[in-house]
Short mmCIF file of C-alpha atoms in Angstrom, two decimals:
data_model
loop_
_atom_site.label_atom_id
_atom_site.label_comp_id
_atom_site.label_asym_id
_atom_site.label_seq_id
_atom_site.Cartn_x
_atom_site.Cartn_y
_atom_site.Cartn_z
CA MET A 1 65.48 42.98 1.16
CA ARG A 2 66.86 39.59 2.11
CA THR A 3 66.21 36.61 -0.14
CA TYR A 4 65.29 33.26 1.65
CA LYS A 5 65.33 30.12 -0.34
CA VAL A 6 63.74 27.23 1.88
CA ILE A 7 64.26 23.65 0.85
CA ILE A 8 62.25 21.03 2.40
CA GLY A 9 63.14 17.39 2.06
CA SER A 10 66.13 14.86 2.68
CA ARG A 11 69.77 16.00 3.05
CA ARG A 12 70.48 14.55 -0.33
CA TYR A 13 67.70 16.53 -1.93
CA PHE A 14 68.80 19.75 -0.16
CA GLU A 15 72.42 19.29 -1.44
CA ASN A 16 71.40 18.49 -4.86
CA SER A 17 69.03 21.46 -5.01
CA LEU A 18 71.96 23.91 -4.30
CA THR A 19 73.94 25.59 -7.00
CA ASP A 20 77.80 25.43 -6.72
CA GLU A 21 77.81 28.85 -5.31
CA GLU A 22 75.12 28.15 -2.72
CA LEU A 23 76.90 25.03 -1.53
CA HIS A 24 79.82 27.27 -0.37
CA TYR A 25 77.75 29.86 1.14
CA ASN A 26 78.84 30.68 4.75
CA SER A 27 77.80 28.17 7.40
CA PHE A 28 75.25 29.38 9.99
CA LEU A 29 76.66 27.13 12.69
CA GLU A 30 80.18 28.44 11.99
CA GLN A 31 79.06 31.86 12.00
CA VAL A 32 77.28 31.46 15.37
CA ARG A 33 80.67 30.30 16.77
CA ILE A 34 82.41 33.46 15.42
CA VAL A 35 79.85 35.89 16.80
CA ASP A 36 79.94 34.19 20.18
CA ALA A 37 83.79 34.50 20.27
CA VAL A 38 83.41 38.40 19.83
CA LYS A 39 80.21 39.11 21.68
CA SER A 40 82.07 41.03 24.33
CA LYS A 41 83.04 43.41 21.55
CA PRO A 42 79.76 44.54 19.93
CA GLU A 43 81.49 47.09 17.63
CA LEU A 44 82.90 44.12 15.62
CA LEU A 45 79.43 42.64 14.85
CA ASP A 46 78.58 44.86 11.97
CA SER A 47 81.80 43.88 10.20
CA LEU A 48 80.89 40.27 10.59
CA ARG A 49 77.68 40.41 8.64
CA MET A 50 77.42 38.01 5.77
CA GLU A 51 76.04 38.57 2.36
CA ASN A 52 75.16 34.90 2.09
CA LEU A 53 74.34 32.19 4.71
CA ARG A 54 73.58 28.38 4.50
CA VAL A 55 71.29 27.23 7.44
CA GLU A 56 71.17 23.38 7.35
CA ASN A 57 68.72 21.23 9.45
CA ASN A 58 71.46 19.96 11.61
CA HIS A 59 72.68 23.36 12.44
CA TYR A 60 69.69 23.87 14.84
CA GLN A 61 71.10 21.00 17.06
CA GLY A 62 74.34 23.02 17.40
CA ILE A 63 72.96 26.02 19.14
CA VAL A 64 71.69 26.41 22.66
CA GLU A 65 67.97 25.88 23.35
CA GLU A 66 67.22 29.57 24.23
CA ALA A 67 68.38 30.56 20.86
CA HIS A 68 65.62 28.85 18.89
CA GLY A 69 62.93 31.17 19.95
CA ARG A 70 64.72 34.00 18.12
CA LEU A 71 66.19 31.91 15.35
CA GLY A 72 64.96 34.22 12.62
CA SER A 73 66.24 37.40 14.32
CA LEU A 74 69.54 35.72 14.87
CA ILE A 75 69.80 35.08 11.11
CA GLU A 76 69.12 38.64 10.43
CA ASP A 77 71.64 39.85 12.92
CA MET A 78 74.33 37.70 10.97
CA THR A 79 73.61 39.00 7.44
CA THR A 80 73.28 42.20 5.56
CA GLU A 81 69.94 43.61 4.32
CA ASN A 82 70.49 42.32 0.82
CA ALA A 83 71.72 38.98 1.83
CA THR A 84 70.64 35.59 0.37
CA ILE A 85 69.88 32.77 2.80
CA VAL A 86 69.18 29.10 2.08
CA VAL A 87 67.35 27.21 4.77
CA HIS A 88 67.01 23.61 5.10
CA ASN A 89 63.93 22.10 6.86
CA PRO A 90 63.12 25.10 9.02
CA THR A 91 61.70 24.56 12.60
CA ARG A 92 58.02 25.68 13.29
CA VAL A 93 59.30 28.92 14.88
CA LEU A 94 61.55 29.75 11.91
CA HIS A 95 59.11 29.01 9.34
CA LEU A 96 56.38 31.11 10.85
CA PHE A 97 58.97 33.97 11.26
CA LEU A 98 59.65 33.79 7.51
CA GLN A 99 56.07 33.46 6.53
CA GLN A 100 55.24 36.60 8.56
CA LYS A 101 58.01 38.62 7.15
CA TYR A 102 56.99 37.50 3.59
CA ASN A 103 53.28 38.42 4.10
CA ARG A 104 54.47 41.84 5.24
CA GLY A 105 56.53 42.20 1.95
CA GLU A 106 59.70 42.33 4.05
CA ILE A 107 61.58 39.63 2.34
CA TYR A 108 61.74 37.61 -1.02
CA TYR A 109 60.70 33.99 -0.21
CA SER A 110 60.64 30.79 -2.18
CA GLU A 111 59.96 27.24 -1.14
CA ASP A 112 61.02 23.96 -2.89
CA LYS A 113 59.73 20.78 -1.54
CA GLU A 114 60.89 17.21 -2.40
CA GLN A 115 58.37 14.99 -4.07
CA LEU A 116 58.92 11.42 -2.97
CA PRO A 117 58.64 8.70 -5.59
CA LYS A 118 55.33 7.13 -6.19
CA LEU A 119 54.69 3.27 -6.19
CA GLN A 120 55.16 1.31 -9.42
CA ASP A 121 52.50 -0.26 -11.85
CA GLY A 122 50.78 -3.61 -11.66
CA GLU A 123 53.15 -5.73 -13.67
CA GLU A 124 56.19 -4.49 -11.60
CA LEU A 125 54.23 -5.11 -8.40
CA ARG A 126 53.60 -8.78 -9.33
CA LYS A 127 57.26 -9.27 -10.18
CA SER A 128 58.33 -7.74 -6.91
CA LEU A 129 55.88 -9.83 -4.92
CA GLU A 130 57.41 -13.07 -6.47
CA ASN A 131 60.73 -11.77 -5.60
CA ILE A 132 59.94 -11.14 -2.03
CA LYS A 133 58.61 -14.69 -1.66
CA GLN A 134 62.06 -16.03 -2.43
CA HIS A 135 63.62 -14.25 0.42
CA ILE A 136 60.53 -14.56 2.98
CA ILE A 137 59.71 -18.17 3.24
CA GLY A 138 56.53 -19.56 4.69
CA GLN A 139 54.64 -16.32 4.89
CA ASP A 140 52.88 -16.31 1.43
CA GLU A 141 49.46 -15.30 2.81
CA ALA A 142 50.87 -12.47 4.87
CA LEU A 143 52.88 -11.18 2.01
CA ALA A 144 49.86 -11.19 -0.31
CA GLU A 145 47.97 -8.99 2.25
CA ILE A 146 50.65 -6.51 2.47
CA VAL A 147 51.16 -6.14 -1.32
CA LYS A 148 47.36 -5.76 -1.66
CA SER A 149 47.49 -2.87 0.62
CA ILE A 150 50.54 -1.27 -1.26
CA TRP A 151 48.41 -1.66 -4.51
CA TYR A 152 45.53 -0.06 -2.86
CA ILE A 153 47.59 2.84 -1.77
CA ALA A 154 49.03 3.30 -5.20
CA ASN A 155 45.64 3.51 -6.73
CA SER A 156 43.57 5.53 -4.24
CA SER A 157 43.42 9.31 -3.53
CA LEU A 158 44.38 8.48 0.11
CA SER A 159 46.48 11.32 1.70
CA SER A 160 46.57 10.57 5.37
CA PRO A 161 49.14 7.66 6.30
CA TYR A 162 48.20 4.04 5.87
CA VAL A 163 49.33 1.86 8.89
CA ILE A 164 49.96 -1.79 8.68
CA MET A 165 50.98 -4.02 11.72
CA LEU A 166 52.64 -7.25 11.31
CA TYR A 167 52.34 -9.61 14.35
CA GLY A 168 53.40 -12.85 15.43
CA GLU A 169 56.24 -14.83 16.95
CA SER A 170 59.83 -13.60 16.92
CA SER A 171 62.14 -14.28 13.99
CA ILE A 172 59.71 -15.62 11.49
CA GLY A 173 60.22 -12.84 8.87
CA LYS A 174 58.43 -9.72 9.94
CA THR A 175 61.50 -7.43 9.95
CA GLU A 176 62.94 -9.04 6.89
CA THR A 177 59.66 -8.40 5.15
CA VAL A 178 59.78 -4.59 5.61
CA ARG A 179 63.30 -4.54 4.40
CA GLU A 180 62.35 -6.53 1.09
CA ILE A 181 59.32 -4.11 0.73
CA SER A 182 61.83 -1.18 1.03
CA LYS A 183 64.03 -2.71 -1.76
CA ALA A 184 60.99 -3.58 -4.01
CA PHE A 185 58.86 -0.63 -3.83
CA PHE A 186 60.84 2.32 -2.33
CA ASP A 187 64.14 2.22 -4.00
CA ASP A 188 65.59 0.67 -0.88
CA LYS A 189 65.08 3.81 1.12
CA CYS A 190 63.32 3.54 4.42
CA LEU A 191 63.20 5.50 7.71
CA GLU A 192 63.69 2.68 10.23
CA GLU A 193 63.36 3.19 13.94
CA HIS A 194 63.92 0.51 16.53
CA LEU A 195 61.71 1.37 19.55
CA SER A 196 63.35 -1.11 21.75
CA MET A 197 66.35 0.83 21.68
CA TYR A 198 64.93 3.70 23.70
CA HIS A 199 64.67 3.69 27.49
CA GLY A 200 62.74 5.86 30.03
CA LEU A 201 62.63 9.48 29.02
CA GLU A 202 64.37 8.82 25.89
CA TYR A 203 60.92 7.64 24.36
CA ALA A 204 59.25 10.85 25.02
CA GLU A 205 62.07 12.90 23.93
CA PHE A 206 62.32 11.32 20.62
CA LEU A 207 58.58 10.93 19.83
CA PHE A 208 57.35 14.27 21.24
CA GLY A 209 60.59 16.25 20.26
CA SER A 210 60.89 17.86 23.70
CA LYS A 211 63.69 20.19 22.75
CA PRO A 212 64.58 21.82 19.52
CA ASN A 213 68.26 21.03 19.72
CA ARG A 214 67.70 17.16 20.19
CA ARG A 215 66.98 14.45 17.62
CA SER A 216 63.38 13.80 17.30
CA LEU A 217 60.89 11.72 15.05
CA GLY A 218 59.78 14.92 13.47
CA PHE A 219 63.48 15.83 12.51
CA GLU A 220 63.83 12.20 11.07
CA LEU A 221 60.67 12.33 9.08
CA PHE A 222 61.95 15.65 7.50
CA GLU A 223 65.06 13.81 6.49
CA ARG A 224 63.35 10.77 4.90
CA GLU A 225 64.03 9.82 1.30
CA SER A 226 60.85 7.67 0.96
CA ASN A 227 57.34 7.38 2.14
CA LEU A 228 58.05 4.27 3.96
CA LEU A 229 58.29 4.35 7.75
CA PHE A 230 59.27 1.31 9.72
CA LEU A 231 58.70 1.21 13.58
CA ASP A 232 60.12 -2.04 14.65
CA GLU A 233 59.04 -3.77 17.95
CA PHE A 234 56.19 -1.41 18.55
CA ASP A 235 55.13 -3.67 21.49
CA LYS A 236 58.07 -2.23 23.31
CA CYS A 237 56.80 1.31 23.43
CA PRO A 238 55.55 2.36 26.83
CA GLU A 239 51.87 3.25 27.23
CA TYR A 240 52.62 6.74 28.25
CA CYS A 241 54.12 7.46 24.75
CA LEU A 242 51.42 5.97 22.68
CA SER A 243 49.64 9.25 22.40
CA ALA A 244 52.37 10.50 20.16
CA PHE A 245 51.10 8.11 17.43
CA TYR A 246 47.53 9.62 17.37
CA THR A 247 48.81 12.53 15.35
CA LEU A 248 51.06 10.43 13.38
CA PHE A 249 48.57 7.84 12.28
CA ASP A 250 45.70 10.29 11.81
CA ASN A 251 46.86 13.44 10.18
CA THR A 252 48.74 14.61 7.00
CA VAL A 253 51.09 16.85 9.12
CA PHE A 254 52.98 15.44 12.05
CA LYS A 255 53.67 17.86 14.78
CA ASP A 256 56.02 17.65 17.69
CA ALA A 257 57.53 20.32 19.84
CA SER A 258 59.65 21.75 17.09
CA TYR A 259 58.57 20.76 13.58
CA ASP A 260 55.43 20.56 11.31
CA VAL A 261 56.11 17.75 8.88
CA ASP A 262 54.14 16.89 5.80
CA ILE A 263 53.45 12.94 6.06
CA SER A 264 51.03 12.70 3.14
CA ASN A 265 50.75 9.13 1.63
CA LEU A 266 53.24 7.71 4.27
CA LEU A 267 53.15 3.96 4.59
CA ILE A 268 53.79 3.17 8.18
CA VAL A 269 54.73 -0.57 8.89
CA LEU A 270 54.76 -1.63 12.61
CA THR A 271 56.17 -4.94 13.83
CA SER A 272 55.37 -6.76 17.05
CA ASN A 273 55.48 -10.03 18.87
CA PHE A 274 51.93 -9.95 19.85
CA ARG A 275 50.32 -13.36 19.12
CA THR A 276 46.68 -12.42 18.68
CA GLU A 277 44.39 -9.29 17.75
CA ASP A 278 42.90 -9.34 21.11
CA GLU A 279 46.26 -9.14 22.76
CA ILE A 280 47.15 -6.28 20.48
CA LYS A 281 43.83 -4.41 21.49
CA ARG A 282 44.50 -5.08 25.22
CA SER A 283 48.10 -3.87 25.15
CA LEU A 284 47.68 -0.87 22.94
CA GLY A 285 44.15 0.18 23.75
CA ASP A 286 41.39 1.16 21.55
CA PRO A 287 42.57 4.58 20.37
CA ILE A 288 45.68 3.05 18.82
CA PHE A 289 44.20 -0.14 17.73
CA TYR A 290 41.46 1.43 15.73
CA ARG A 291 43.96 3.79 13.93
CA ILE A 292 45.77 0.79 12.51
CA ASN A 293 44.36 0.15 8.95
CA LYS A 294 45.42 -3.53 8.69
CA LEU A 295 46.70 -6.22 10.98
CA VAL A 296 48.80 -8.97 9.15
CA HIS A 297 49.32 -12.25 11.19
CA TYR A 298 52.77 -13.98 10.59
CA ALA A 299 52.01 -17.73 11.30
CA PRO A 300 54.53 -20.11 13.02
CA LEU A 301 56.84 -21.60 10.42
CA SER A 302 55.37 -24.83 8.95
CA LYS A 303 57.33 -28.08 8.40
CA ASN A 304 57.95 -27.34 4.79
CA ALA A 305 59.03 -23.74 5.59
CA ILE A 306 61.60 -24.96 8.24
CA HIS A 307 63.02 -27.35 5.46
CA GLU A 308 63.34 -24.57 3.03
CA ILE A 309 64.94 -22.14 5.44
CA ALA A 310 67.41 -24.84 6.66
CA ILE A 311 68.59 -25.46 2.98
CA LYS A 312 68.79 -21.69 2.37
CA ASN A 313 70.86 -21.20 5.42
CA CYS A 314 73.15 -24.20 4.78
CA LYS A 315 73.99 -22.77 1.31
CA GLU A 316 74.52 -19.25 2.83
CA VAL A 317 76.92 -20.70 5.46
CA SER A 318 78.76 -22.71 2.99
CA GLU A 319 79.29 -19.87 0.71
CA GLU A 320 80.33 -17.52 3.64
CA LEU A 321 83.06 -20.20 4.53
CA GLY A 322 84.28 -20.27 0.89
CA GLY A 323 83.05 -24.05 0.57
CA ALA A 324 85.33 -25.19 3.38
CA VAL A 325 82.12 -26.99 4.70
CA SER A 326 79.82 -28.26 2.07
CA CYS A 327 76.10 -27.47 2.09
CA GLU A 328 75.37 -31.29 1.97
CA ALA A 329 77.47 -31.83 5.01
CA LEU A 330 75.87 -29.00 6.90
CA TYR A 331 72.38 -30.24 6.00
CA SER A 332 73.13 -33.90 6.91
CA ASP A 333 73.87 -32.82 10.49
CA ALA A 334 71.21 -30.08 10.51
CA SER A 335 68.48 -32.44 9.73
CA ARG A 336 69.14 -34.40 12.91
CA LEU A 337 69.08 -30.96 15.23
CA ILE A 338 66.35 -29.04 13.61
CA SER A 339 62.87 -29.70 14.64
CA THR A 340 59.91 -29.95 12.40
CA SER A 341 57.97 -27.40 14.44
CA GLY A 342 58.58 -24.50 16.94
CA GLU A 343 61.61 -23.42 15.08
CA ASN A 344 62.28 -19.87 13.77
CA GLY A 345 64.90 -18.17 11.51
CA ARG A 346 67.18 -17.32 14.37
CA THR A 347 67.27 -20.83 15.96
CA ILE A 348 67.78 -22.52 12.59
CA ARG A 349 70.73 -20.35 11.81
CA MET A 350 72.32 -20.79 15.18
CA LYS A 351 72.09 -24.46 14.85
CA ILE A 352 73.70 -24.36 11.33
CA GLU A 353 76.26 -22.00 12.41
CA GLY A 354 77.05 -24.31 15.42
CA ILE A 355 77.49 -27.32 13.11
CA ALA A 356 79.78 -25.38 10.81
CA GLU A 357 82.06 -24.48 13.84
CA GLU A 358 82.28 -28.11 14.68
CA ARG A 359 83.15 -29.24 11.11
CA LEU A 360 85.94 -26.53 10.95
CA LEU A 361 87.37 -27.73 14.13
CA GLU A 362 87.27 -31.32 12.84
CA LYS A 363 89.54 -30.17 9.86
CA LEU A 364 92.00 -28.81 12.42
CA GLU A 365 91.80 -32.13 14.28
CA ILE A 366 90.93 -30.21 17.45
CA ASN A 367 88.48 -31.94 19.79
CA SER A 368 85.61 -29.73 20.97
CA PRO A 369 84.66 -30.01 24.63
CA ALA A 370 80.96 -29.81 23.44
CA THR A 371 79.23 -32.93 22.45
CA ASN A 372 76.34 -31.10 20.78
CA PRO A 373 77.13 -28.37 18.25
CA THR A 374 74.56 -26.04 19.72
CA SER A 375 74.99 -27.06 23.51
CA GLN A 376 76.87 -24.02 24.45
CA ARG A 377 74.39 -21.57 22.61
CA ASP A 378 71.40 -23.27 24.14
CA ALA A 379 72.84 -23.21 27.77
#
């Protein structure tokens, strides 16, 4: 009987789970190409049967769509009756094929599933919060709410995903917060998807996994190395795709056209530029709105926060320039250009970089056509 060793988890986990011998098993995708090359000569097929085979998750994307319905049979056609096959993140069709064969006693079967790391203890959490505050300026209340939820997840028996939406104006720390959370609580590992990068049918193909040989959210969730999923610019997702998130937010298993993925204990963080909770509800509709566990508002930057961010950016730009322009010189000019309200991280940085450019030009004694360091950027 054939022996199947199924490994569910990230690519790193898959590779680390294999023995040296298994790492050098014959590649399924390469074997498909060899068989295709001689399919006009069926008498040669028996001689090509392998005693071992390595089926990696990205191999599914290398075969034609029609072959996915008979993936299990295809593997058997390529291997001897006593072959050993390792399989990474099987599609739903392949997984069902193997389960049925095992239940009938026709194969040996084992399954190894990656256990993702859990959140840390209370003292580490407090230290992490203080560290995040050093990087995300002016949003202490929002950060406290997020960490409160993380601590709740760590101490509850919750199994379904927990969904947090960070909302507020652009460039005031939402995206940076998620990345700091990843560093502090998830070993700097995060599945990050930018929904604004998709257009038209790309949304549906990615979220619903329309074809088994295409990249999809289900495929990426199988590949994740932590239980943190970051969906940036959630407000850019078209209305006709929002139903994909019903199963993602509500269940311990996410199902798309090709995969069934365990998403137990997943922390899902959404960011958006919505200004109010009413706007969120109107734009997303009740079914999605009430599936979000917590809404965290990011307030416009205060005068003190703008001041802190300006100083921080002056130091960073000066260091990036190797001290060619001092932090003091940058701040002296910045204090006259940066407003005490209505600024965000991006506008502050642009103005300081514009000042740095002017200062560097002065050192070369080249006159700039711009009278205002930021006039060209603001045009």
